[in-house]
Short mmCIF file of C-alpha atoms in Angstrom, two decimals:
data_model
loop_
_atom_site.label_atom_id
_atom_site.label_comp_id
_atom_site.label_asym_id
_atom_site.label_seq_id
_atom_site.Cartn_x
_atom_site.Cartn_y
_atom_site.Cartn_z
CA MET A 77 -6.71 22.19 -14.98
CA THR A 78 -4.87 19.60 -12.95
CA GLY A 79 -5.40 16.00 -13.98
CA VAL A 80 -4.39 12.63 -12.56
CA SER A 81 -2.63 10.06 -14.74
CA ALA A 82 -3.51 6.38 -14.91
CA ASN A 83 -0.88 5.60 -12.29
CA GLY A 84 -2.29 8.15 -9.89
CA THR A 85 0.24 10.95 -10.33
CA ILE A 86 -0.07 14.62 -11.19
CA LEU A 87 -0.11 15.35 -14.91
CA SER A 88 0.14 19.11 -14.55
CA ASN A 89 -0.46 21.92 -12.09
CA THR A 90 -2.21 25.27 -12.29
CA LEU A 91 0.11 27.30 -10.11
CA GLY A 92 2.12 28.94 -12.86
CA ARG A 93 4.82 29.76 -10.29
CA THR A 94 6.98 26.65 -10.33
CA PRO A 95 10.68 27.44 -10.83
CA SER A 96 11.79 26.50 -14.31
CA GLY A 97 14.33 24.04 -12.88
CA LEU A 98 11.53 22.03 -11.25
CA ASP A 99 8.80 22.59 -13.81
CA GLY A 100 6.83 19.40 -14.34
CA LEU A 101 7.84 17.66 -11.10
CA VAL A 102 5.60 14.64 -10.53
CA PHE A 103 5.09 13.12 -7.08
CA GLY A 104 4.17 9.46 -6.96
CA ASP A 105 1.39 8.14 -4.74
CA SER A 106 1.88 6.07 -1.62
CA ASN A 107 -0.29 3.21 -0.40
CA PHE A 108 -2.84 5.44 1.30
CA VAL A 109 -2.33 8.87 -0.28
CA LEU A 110 -2.94 9.80 -3.92
CA PRO A 111 -1.66 13.25 -5.02
CA VAL A 112 -4.16 15.23 -7.06
CA GLN A 113 -3.05 18.88 -7.25
CA LEU A 114 -0.04 20.94 -6.23
CA LEU A 115 -1.13 23.62 -3.75
CA THR A 116 2.28 25.32 -3.49
CA ARG A 117 5.20 25.46 -5.83
CA PRO A 118 8.03 22.97 -5.24
CA GLU A 119 10.50 24.65 -2.88
CA VAL A 120 14.20 23.79 -2.72
CA PHE A 121 15.63 23.11 0.74
CA THR A 122 19.36 23.91 0.68
CA GLU A 123 22.07 22.01 2.55
CA SER A 124 22.21 22.68 6.27
CA ALA A 125 24.24 19.93 7.89
CA GLN A 126 25.78 21.89 10.78
CA ARG A 127 22.63 23.57 12.05
CA MET A 128 18.85 23.41 11.90
CA ASN A 129 17.29 25.53 9.18
CA THR A 130 13.64 26.51 8.71
CA LYS A 131 11.68 26.81 5.47
CA VAL A 132 8.22 28.41 5.42
CA LEU A 133 5.46 27.31 3.02
CA ASN A 134 2.49 29.66 2.76
CA LEU A 135 -0.85 28.35 1.55
CA LYS A 136 -4.08 30.14 0.61
CA LEU A 137 -6.81 27.84 -0.62
CA THR A 138 -9.15 28.68 -3.48
CA ILE A 139 -12.93 28.34 -3.14
CA ASP A 140 -12.87 25.13 -5.23
CA GLN A 141 -10.13 23.65 -3.05
CA VAL A 142 -12.07 24.50 0.11
CA ASP A 143 -15.17 22.83 -1.33
CA THR A 144 -13.16 19.72 -2.16
CA LEU A 145 -11.67 19.52 1.33
CA ASN A 146 -15.14 19.98 2.84
CA GLY A 147 -16.53 17.08 0.82
CA ASP A 148 -18.44 19.22 -1.67
CA SER A 149 -16.59 17.92 -4.73
CA ALA A 150 -18.60 18.01 -7.94
CA GLU A 151 -17.32 14.48 -8.67
CA GLY A 152 -19.44 13.19 -5.79
CA GLU A 153 -16.69 10.86 -4.55
CA ASN A 154 -16.91 9.26 -1.13
CA VAL A 155 -13.14 9.51 -0.57
CA PRO A 156 -11.84 12.21 1.77
CA TYR A 157 -9.35 14.77 0.51
CA GLY A 158 -6.59 16.33 2.54
CA VAL A 159 -3.54 18.58 2.48
CA PHE A 160 -0.24 16.70 2.68
CA LEU A 161 3.43 17.63 2.75
CA PHE A 162 5.41 15.81 0.06
CA MET A 163 9.23 15.80 -0.08
CA CYS A 164 11.92 14.12 -2.16
CA PRO A 165 15.69 14.46 -2.68
CA TYR A 166 16.61 17.29 -5.04
CA ASN A 167 18.78 15.08 -7.26
CA GLU A 168 15.90 12.62 -7.72
CA ALA A 169 13.58 15.49 -8.63
CA CYS A 170 16.01 16.71 -11.29
CA HIS A 171 16.44 13.20 -12.66
CA SER A 172 12.68 12.70 -12.76
CA ILE A 173 11.87 15.82 -14.77
CA ALA A 174 14.59 14.94 -17.28
CA GLN A 175 12.83 11.67 -18.16
CA THR A 176 10.49 11.27 -21.13
CA PRO A 177 7.85 10.47 -20.08
CA LYS A 178 8.39 11.99 -16.66
CA ARG A 179 8.96 9.49 -13.86
CA ALA A 180 7.17 9.98 -10.56
CA VAL A 181 9.46 10.62 -7.59
CA HIS A 182 8.99 8.58 -4.45
CA VAL A 183 8.26 10.34 -1.19
CA ALA A 184 11.13 10.62 1.29
CA PHE A 185 12.14 13.00 4.07
CA PRO A 186 15.35 14.11 5.79
CA THR A 187 16.13 12.23 8.99
CA ALA A 188 16.30 15.40 11.09
CA LEU A 189 12.89 16.98 10.49
CA THR A 190 10.15 18.79 12.40
CA VAL A 191 6.94 20.14 10.87
CA ALA A 192 4.41 22.63 12.28
CA ALA A 193 1.21 23.90 10.65
CA ASN A 194 -0.20 27.21 11.92
CA ASN A 195 2.11 27.00 14.95
CA ILE A 196 0.99 23.50 15.96
CA ALA A 197 3.56 20.69 15.78
CA VAL A 198 2.72 17.87 13.39
CA TRP A 199 5.96 15.96 13.02
CA PRO A 200 7.62 14.02 14.57
CA SER A 201 4.64 11.95 15.70
CA ALA A 202 4.62 9.27 18.38
CA VAL A 203 2.65 6.90 16.15
CA HIS A 204 5.38 6.77 13.52
CA THR A 205 8.88 5.35 13.73
CA GLN A 206 10.05 6.78 10.45
CA CYS A 207 8.58 9.16 7.89
CA LYS A 208 8.23 7.55 4.47
CA SER A 209 4.70 8.62 3.61
CA PRO A 210 3.30 12.11 2.95
CA ILE A 211 2.67 14.02 6.19
CA ASP A 212 -1.00 14.78 6.80
CA LEU A 213 -1.66 18.45 7.68
CA THR A 214 -5.40 18.42 6.96
CA GLY A 215 -6.65 18.81 10.53
CA LEU A 216 -4.59 21.95 11.10
CA ILE A 217 -5.28 23.72 7.80
CA LEU A 218 -7.69 26.68 7.87
CA LYS A 219 -10.25 25.87 5.19
CA SER A 220 -11.16 29.38 4.10
CA PRO A 221 -10.13 31.37 1.02
CA GLU A 222 -9.41 34.35 3.27
CA SER A 223 -7.05 32.48 5.60
CA ASN A 224 -3.30 32.21 5.14
CA ASN A 225 -1.84 28.90 6.32
CA VAL A 226 1.78 28.83 7.44
CA VAL A 227 3.69 25.54 7.41
CA ARG A 228 7.16 25.62 8.96
CA VAL A 229 9.58 22.83 8.11
CA THR A 230 12.73 22.72 10.24
CA TYR A 231 15.47 20.41 9.06
CA SER A 232 19.16 19.54 9.04
CA THR A 233 20.68 17.75 6.07
CA SER A 234 23.87 17.53 4.03
CA ALA A 235 21.90 17.31 0.78
CA ARG A 236 19.26 19.40 -0.97
CA TRP A 237 15.56 18.47 -0.86
CA VAL A 238 12.35 19.56 -2.57
CA ALA A 239 8.99 20.02 -0.83
CA ALA A 240 5.44 21.02 -1.74
CA LEU A 241 1.97 21.03 -0.24
CA VAL A 242 -0.33 18.79 -2.25
CA LEU A 243 -4.10 18.29 -2.35
CA SER A 244 -4.48 14.51 -2.11
CA LYS A 245 -7.04 11.77 -1.77
CA SER A 246 -6.71 10.03 1.59
CA HIS A 247 -7.78 6.41 1.49
CA THR A 248 -8.80 4.19 4.39
CA ALA A 249 -8.34 0.48 4.99
CA GLN A 250 -12.02 0.03 4.13
CA SER A 251 -11.85 1.91 0.81
CA ILE A 252 -8.70 0.08 -0.26
CA SER A 253 -10.26 -3.25 0.67
CA ARG A 254 -13.27 -2.41 -1.50
CA GLU A 255 -10.99 -1.40 -4.36
CA ILE A 256 -9.04 -4.68 -4.16
CA ARG A 257 -12.28 -6.66 -4.23
CA LYS A 258 -13.50 -4.65 -7.19
CA SER A 259 -10.41 -4.85 -9.37
CA ARG A 260 -8.18 -7.62 -7.98
CA PHE A 261 -10.64 -10.49 -7.57
CA ILE A 262 -9.51 -14.00 -8.53
CA THR A 263 -12.36 -16.37 -9.31
CA ALA A 264 -12.70 -19.77 -7.67
CA ASP A 265 -11.93 -21.48 -11.00
CA GLN A 266 -8.69 -19.52 -11.35
CA VAL A 267 -7.61 -20.52 -7.86
CA ARG A 268 -8.42 -24.19 -8.53
CA GLN A 269 -6.36 -24.04 -11.70
CA ALA A 270 -3.38 -22.56 -9.85
CA PHE A 271 -3.48 -24.67 -6.70
CA PHE A 272 -5.17 -27.96 -7.54
CA SER A 273 -4.28 -28.79 -11.15
CA ASN A 274 -1.38 -31.03 -12.14
CA THR A 275 -0.67 -32.01 -8.55
CA SER A 276 0.42 -35.44 -9.77
CA THR A 277 3.50 -33.86 -11.33
CA ASP A 278 4.70 -32.38 -8.04
CA ASP A 279 7.93 -33.81 -6.74
CA ASP A 280 6.45 -34.16 -3.27
CA ASP A 281 4.24 -37.28 -3.36
CA GLU A 282 3.17 -36.69 0.23
CA LEU A 283 1.46 -33.46 -0.79
CA VAL A 284 -0.66 -35.35 -3.32
CA SER A 285 -1.85 -37.84 -0.72
CA THR A 286 -2.53 -35.69 2.32
CA GLY A 287 -4.13 -32.35 1.46
CA ALA A 288 -4.10 -29.44 3.92
CA LEU A 289 -5.88 -28.02 6.94
CA VAL A 290 -6.68 -24.33 6.39
CA SER A 291 -7.90 -21.84 8.99
CA LEU A 292 -10.92 -19.63 8.36
CA LYS A 293 -9.65 -17.15 10.96
CA CYS A 294 -7.34 -14.27 10.10
CA PRO A 295 -3.83 -14.91 11.49
CA LEU A 296 -3.64 -11.21 12.40
CA GLY A 297 -7.06 -10.44 13.87
CA LEU A 298 -7.81 -14.01 15.04
CA SER A 299 -11.43 -13.51 13.94
CA ARG A 300 -13.31 -15.10 11.06
CA ILE A 301 -12.11 -13.76 7.71
CA THR A 302 -14.52 -11.45 5.89
CA THR A 303 -12.52 -10.53 2.79
CA PRO A 304 -10.00 -13.33 2.07
CA ALA A 305 -6.79 -11.91 0.61
CA ARG A 306 -3.12 -12.72 0.02
CA SER A 307 -0.31 -11.54 -2.18
CA VAL A 308 -0.43 -12.54 -5.81
CA TYR A 309 3.07 -13.93 -5.22
CA CYS A 310 2.18 -16.09 -2.22
CA GLN A 311 2.29 -19.82 -2.93
CA HIS A 312 -0.09 -20.99 -0.18
CA SER A 313 -3.86 -21.43 0.04
CA GLN A 314 -4.22 -19.79 3.46
CA CYS A 315 -5.67 -16.26 3.35
CA PHE A 316 -5.86 -13.34 5.78
CA ASP A 317 -8.50 -10.64 6.17
CA CYS A 318 -7.81 -7.79 3.76
CA GLU A 319 -9.24 -4.97 5.85
CA ILE A 320 -7.54 -6.11 9.06
CA PHE A 321 -4.21 -6.38 7.22
CA MET A 322 -4.54 -2.84 5.87
CA GLN A 323 -5.48 -1.46 9.30
CA LEU A 324 -2.61 -3.12 11.16
CA THR A 325 0.11 -2.45 8.58
CA ARG A 326 -0.78 1.14 7.70
CA LYS A 327 1.90 2.67 9.94
CA PHE A 328 4.69 0.31 8.90
CA THR A 329 7.22 0.83 6.14
CA VAL A 330 7.65 -2.90 5.41
CA TRP A 331 4.68 -5.15 4.76
CA LYS A 332 4.88 -8.94 4.93
CA CYS A 333 2.42 -11.73 4.41
CA PRO A 334 1.42 -12.91 7.91
CA VAL A 335 1.42 -16.51 6.65
CA CYS A 336 4.72 -16.91 4.75
CA SER A 337 6.55 -13.56 5.31
CA THR A 338 6.75 -12.76 1.60
CA VAL A 339 7.38 -9.01 1.26
CA ILE A 340 4.36 -7.10 -0.04
CA LYS A 341 5.46 -3.88 -1.71
CA SER A 342 2.00 -2.42 -2.25
CA TRP A 343 -1.67 -3.19 -1.70
CA ARG A 344 -1.80 -3.50 -5.47
CA GLU A 345 -0.10 -6.87 -5.05
CA LEU A 346 -3.02 -8.17 -2.97
CA VAL A 347 -5.87 -10.20 -4.45
CA VAL A 348 -9.22 -11.38 -3.12
CA ASP A 349 -9.49 -15.19 -3.31
CA GLY A 350 -12.83 -16.30 -4.77
CA TYR A 351 -12.26 -19.96 -3.87
CA PHE A 352 -11.59 -19.16 -0.21
CA GLU A 353 -14.61 -16.86 -0.20
CA SER A 354 -16.83 -19.66 -1.49
CA ILE A 355 -15.73 -21.80 1.47
CA LEU A 356 -16.55 -18.98 3.90
CA LYS A 357 -20.03 -18.66 2.43
CA ALA A 358 -20.66 -22.41 2.60
CA THR A 359 -19.58 -22.86 6.23
CA SER A 360 -21.08 -21.70 9.50
CA ALA A 361 -19.53 -19.36 12.06
CA ALA A 362 -18.79 -22.43 14.20
CA ASP A 363 -16.38 -23.78 11.57
CA ASP A 364 -12.93 -22.33 12.08
CA GLN A 365 -10.95 -24.76 9.89
CA VAL A 366 -11.51 -26.82 6.76
CA TYR A 367 -9.60 -29.70 5.21
CA ILE A 368 -8.78 -29.15 1.53
CA GLU A 369 -8.12 -32.18 -0.65
CA PRO A 370 -5.39 -32.07 -3.32
CA ASN A 371 -8.12 -31.99 -5.99
CA GLY A 372 -9.76 -28.87 -4.51
CA GLU A 373 -12.58 -30.60 -2.68
CA TRP A 374 -12.96 -29.57 0.94
CA LYS A 375 -14.74 -30.58 4.14
CA PRO A 376 -15.05 -29.20 7.70
CA LYS A 377 -12.23 -30.06 10.06
CA ARG A 378 -14.41 -32.45 12.08
CA GLU A 379 -14.73 -34.69 9.01
CA ALA A 380 -11.09 -34.50 7.97
CA PRO A 381 -8.02 -36.70 8.50
CA THR A 382 -4.87 -35.18 9.99
CA PRO A 383 -3.03 -33.28 7.22
CA ARG A 384 0.73 -32.88 7.02
CA LYS A 385 1.30 -30.35 4.23
CA GLU A 386 0.15 -26.92 3.07
CA LEU A 387 -1.18 -26.80 -0.46
CA LYS A 388 0.84 -24.52 -2.71
CA ALA A 389 0.34 -23.07 -6.15
CA THR A 390 1.69 -25.28 -8.93
CA ALA A 391 4.92 -24.47 -10.71
CA GLY A 392 5.72 -21.72 -8.21
CA ARG A 393 4.17 -19.08 -10.43
CA PRO A 394 2.36 -15.95 -9.23
CA LEU A 395 -1.38 -16.18 -9.72
CA GLU A 396 -2.67 -14.56 -12.86
CA ILE A 397 -5.58 -12.14 -12.82
CA GLU A 398 -8.12 -11.77 -15.56
CA ASP A 399 -7.97 -8.60 -17.63
CA ASN A 400 -10.26 -6.73 -15.25
CA ASP A 401 -7.56 -5.36 -12.99
CA THR A 402 -7.82 -1.68 -13.95
CA ILE A 403 -7.19 0.14 -10.71
CA ASP A 404 -8.10 3.78 -10.20
CA LEU A 405 -5.20 4.33 -7.86
CA SER A 406 -2.53 2.01 -9.28
CA ASP A 407 1.01 2.93 -10.15
CA SER A 408 3.87 1.24 -11.92
CA SER A 409 6.15 1.02 -8.91
CA THR A 410 5.51 -2.70 -8.41
CA ALA A 411 5.47 -3.72 -12.06
CA GLY A 412 7.83 -6.59 -12.77
CA TYR A 413 8.33 -7.47 -9.12
CA HIS A 414 8.86 -11.15 -8.49
CA PRO A 415 9.16 -12.98 -5.18
CA ASN A 416 12.61 -13.71 -3.86
CA GLY A 417 13.19 -17.15 -2.51
CA ARG A 418 14.74 -15.84 0.68
CA ASN A 419 11.40 -14.35 1.70
CA LYS A 420 9.73 -17.76 1.91
CA ARG A 421 9.45 -19.15 5.43
CA ARG A 422 7.54 -21.83 7.27
CA ARG A 423 4.00 -20.99 8.29
CA THR A 424 4.94 -21.31 11.97
CA ASP A 425 7.43 -18.43 11.84
CA VAL A 426 6.61 -15.33 13.85
CA VAL A 427 5.91 -12.49 11.42
CA ASP A 428 7.36 -9.13 12.47
CA LEU A 429 5.53 -6.33 10.65
CA THR A 430 7.48 -3.64 12.46
CA LEU A 431 10.78 -4.16 10.70
CA ASP A 432 12.10 -1.12 8.90
CA SER A 433 12.97 -1.30 5.23
CA ASP A 434 16.67 -0.97 6.08
CA ASP A 435 16.46 -4.46 7.62
CA GLU A 436 15.15 -6.06 4.45
CA ASN A 437 18.29 -6.02 2.33
CA GLY A 438 17.21 -3.07 0.28
CA ASP A 439 13.58 -4.08 -0.32
CA ASP A 440 12.03 -0.64 0.05
CA ILE A 441 8.37 0.05 0.07
CA VAL A 442 6.98 3.27 -1.22
#
């Protein structure tokens, strides 16, 4: 039976038809899609640079798979499942299966690509600028064991590719926000330790004497923050709303903090700020800003002097999370990532979340 590893990738498949050269291929998960089970064998797409070529993937669902797609899973999960098209370069697939343990391959697609499921076009889509996430076919798949689904992939490429249809969990901005709160929560005491301890040793004496004015409104949604979040690598006390961030950035290949423009490679780098949340709970809806003292004490804006600096975490270190950060859907793709100084910008900079990964000096997001 197919299982899912701790990093959210396929451990095995039950097809028994995978070509020996691609046996054991493991697709990695993306930010919103977690692969669970291969529905078709990995198919090799040969080179076709001078003309468009078409590959057909046929899919017949089993009764169990139909039940899962219809929300009748025995696991009783409240996460929708779907059928997605996964692709990756052939050379990366070969390199992946040669590793011990096997390394998950990141999803990628040829530039010249069109996809149709049961004679209805799926890709390209007007809501995407570039395809770097699995392509959702769920709405066009016939969910019956008697039905044969035909997926046609038309492409042109000078290299070989591998593709498969995969049963996957499809997560929403709301479910990811809940997961971050559950497993990536930083307590108020941890935040105070990171931001407000040892301020007397900072080289900037003005920071010690002035404090900071912090907004309680999300810089993206311009409404009061409900779930205060930021990257674990951000060095500022200002937060944004987690759910709004996930909703607005879902279609983009490059994510950036809307406060400082630090690149965020995955939602697994986000944390919920317990200190900021305590301020939200202690203030009224009429309060849209608070003044935070260098020692961590705060007061509503109306009672505050005019600040001149933004409070930052001490020593420039990423915030540490207590050993409760086991994440159902996590992967190892962001392990060891550290912020690059060139990503740090002033808070007043305009943040462009529509930039493609090619514009970020090689900082790709999977």
